[in-house]
Amino acid sequence: MESNDAVQQRLARLRAVMAREELDAFAIAQPENMRYLSGFTGGEGVVIVSAEHAALATDFRYYEQVRQQAPAFALAEVTGPTPPVVAATLGEMHARRVGFEAHHLTVEEFDQWRQAAPDLAWVPTTNVVEGLRQEKDANEVRAIEEAVRIADAAMEHLMGWIAPGVTEREVAWEAEVYMRTHGAEALSFTTIVASGARGAMAHAVTTDRPIAAGDPVVIDMGCVYDGYCSDITRSFCVREANDDYLAVWRKVLQAQEAAERAIHGGMPGVEADAVARRIIYSAGYEGKFGHGLGHGVGLAIHEKPRASTLSTDILTPGTIVTVEPGIYDPAWGGVRIEDMVLVTEDGCRVLTTASKQPVI
Ligand code: ZN
Ligand code: ZN
């Protein structure tokens, strides 16, 4: 459960944005945003915040959960359709201008809200709570550190366990069992194990392909601890690697280390990406690093900020982002190495500790 202090601080930050945007109230239905603001983990309902009040509209399945997890919120009981309850709650708050999450609500849901409260001025917003979530507080950092620690231990375990003949699916299952039996409450996404040329697909699905000696392998995985995600990738060849693979592997590591040395509070995400990209492109791998350098991680596996060629985000102190350069070639596969770092005022602290080795 979130401490009442953390909840009050988060509500105060949201209310500061509402005051700036001249909003009397804000209605939030995105599950991670609801959890962040209230502590409620049920994921179904609507959090409604005004300058003075905070309410949570949800149905019978969650009444007791709201009382336990979100004591700072008045429970608005939903016994039929949700929109009339949202409208009534906003009416009690005397709201006129109401912000809603334009990037989350479906067109149909928004129509129903508007029909239930036709006299309100509905103001579309995007990523307001996501923006608040970017900088992590001490409790959030602790949860993420634990999720990272479990994933690191699982990766170390795999590097000693994988042998020629095991299939990608068997490796993924070994990783998942390890994480779940060492404290993880869930996986943060479907584990990726891509061997041979399949490693060129950055988000490959795992198959029954047996891994042979000499195969390059990319493993990308993570788990959830206390609601917070981890994300780690390691790449290696099994038993032996050729010189071309070793050259690519070293270049990716060099790009990652340069980015981790350069990242600091206030750095634009686009600049962090450029540090790694310059090293990879100038070594002759232009066009073979087709994704961004990294992304924020928290209650969601992919969140603000982005570090990519298109990013307009800033890596502010307190942000946790991945640093995951890669080089891919459909002819033989790929290499990606991914750490998570906590951005500080004058640098960053690398949270991921699993070893990096080109051959296991
Ligand atoms: Zn990853
Ligand atoms: Zn990632």
PDB file of C-alpha atoms in Angstrom, residues 150 154 157-158 161 169-187 191 221-223:
ATOM      1  CA  ILE A 150      15.460 -10.613  -9.130  1.00  0.00           C
ATOM      2  CA  ALA A 154      17.621 -14.956 -13.079  1.00  0.00           C
ATOM      3  CA  HIS A 157      21.261 -18.341 -13.438  1.00  0.00           C
ATOM      4  CA  LEU A 158      20.456 -18.726 -17.156  1.00  0.00           C
ATOM      5  CA  TRP A 161      22.181 -23.175 -17.163  1.00  0.00           C
ATOM      6  CA  ARG A 169      10.881 -21.969 -24.923  1.00  0.00           C
ATOM      7  CA  GLU A 170      12.688 -24.036 -22.293  1.00  0.00           C
ATOM      8  CA  VAL A 171      15.023 -21.097 -21.587  1.00  0.00           C
ATOM      9  CA  ALA A 172      12.060 -18.724 -21.238  1.00  0.00           C
ATOM     10  CA  TRP A 173      10.302 -21.108 -18.847  1.00  0.00           C
ATOM     11  CA  GLU A 174      13.462 -21.517 -16.749  1.00  0.00           C
ATOM     12  CA  ALA A 175      13.706 -17.716 -16.497  1.00  0.00           C
ATOM     13  CA  GLU A 176      10.060 -17.330 -15.567  1.00  0.00           C
ATOM     14  CA  VAL A 177      10.092 -20.047 -12.910  1.00  0.00           C
ATOM     15  CA  TYR A 178      13.281 -18.581 -11.447  1.00  0.00           C
ATOM     16  CA  MET A 179      11.814 -15.093 -11.159  1.00  0.00           C
ATOM     17  CA  ARG A 180       8.459 -16.270  -9.783  1.00  0.00           C
ATOM     18  CA  THR A 181      10.126 -18.482  -7.160  1.00  0.00           C
ATOM     19  CA  HIS A 182      12.520 -15.699  -6.117  1.00  0.00           C
ATOM     20  CA  GLY A 183      10.006 -13.042  -5.176  1.00  0.00           C
ATOM     21  CA  ALA A 184       8.542 -11.730  -8.440  1.00  0.00           C
ATOM     22  CA  GLU A 185       4.755 -11.274  -8.431  1.00  0.00           C
ATOM     23  CA  ALA A 186       4.522 -11.361 -12.250  1.00  0.00           C
ATOM     24  CA  LEU A 187       6.531 -10.960 -15.435  1.00  0.00           C
ATOM     25  CA  THR A 191      10.092 -13.178 -22.050  1.00  0.00           C
ATOM     26  CA  MET A 221      13.089 -10.233 -19.744  1.00  0.00           C
ATOM     27  CA  GLY A 222      11.877  -8.636 -16.572  1.00  0.00           C
ATOM     28  CA  CYS A 223       9.603  -9.046 -13.599  1.00  0.00           C
TER      29      CYS A 223
END
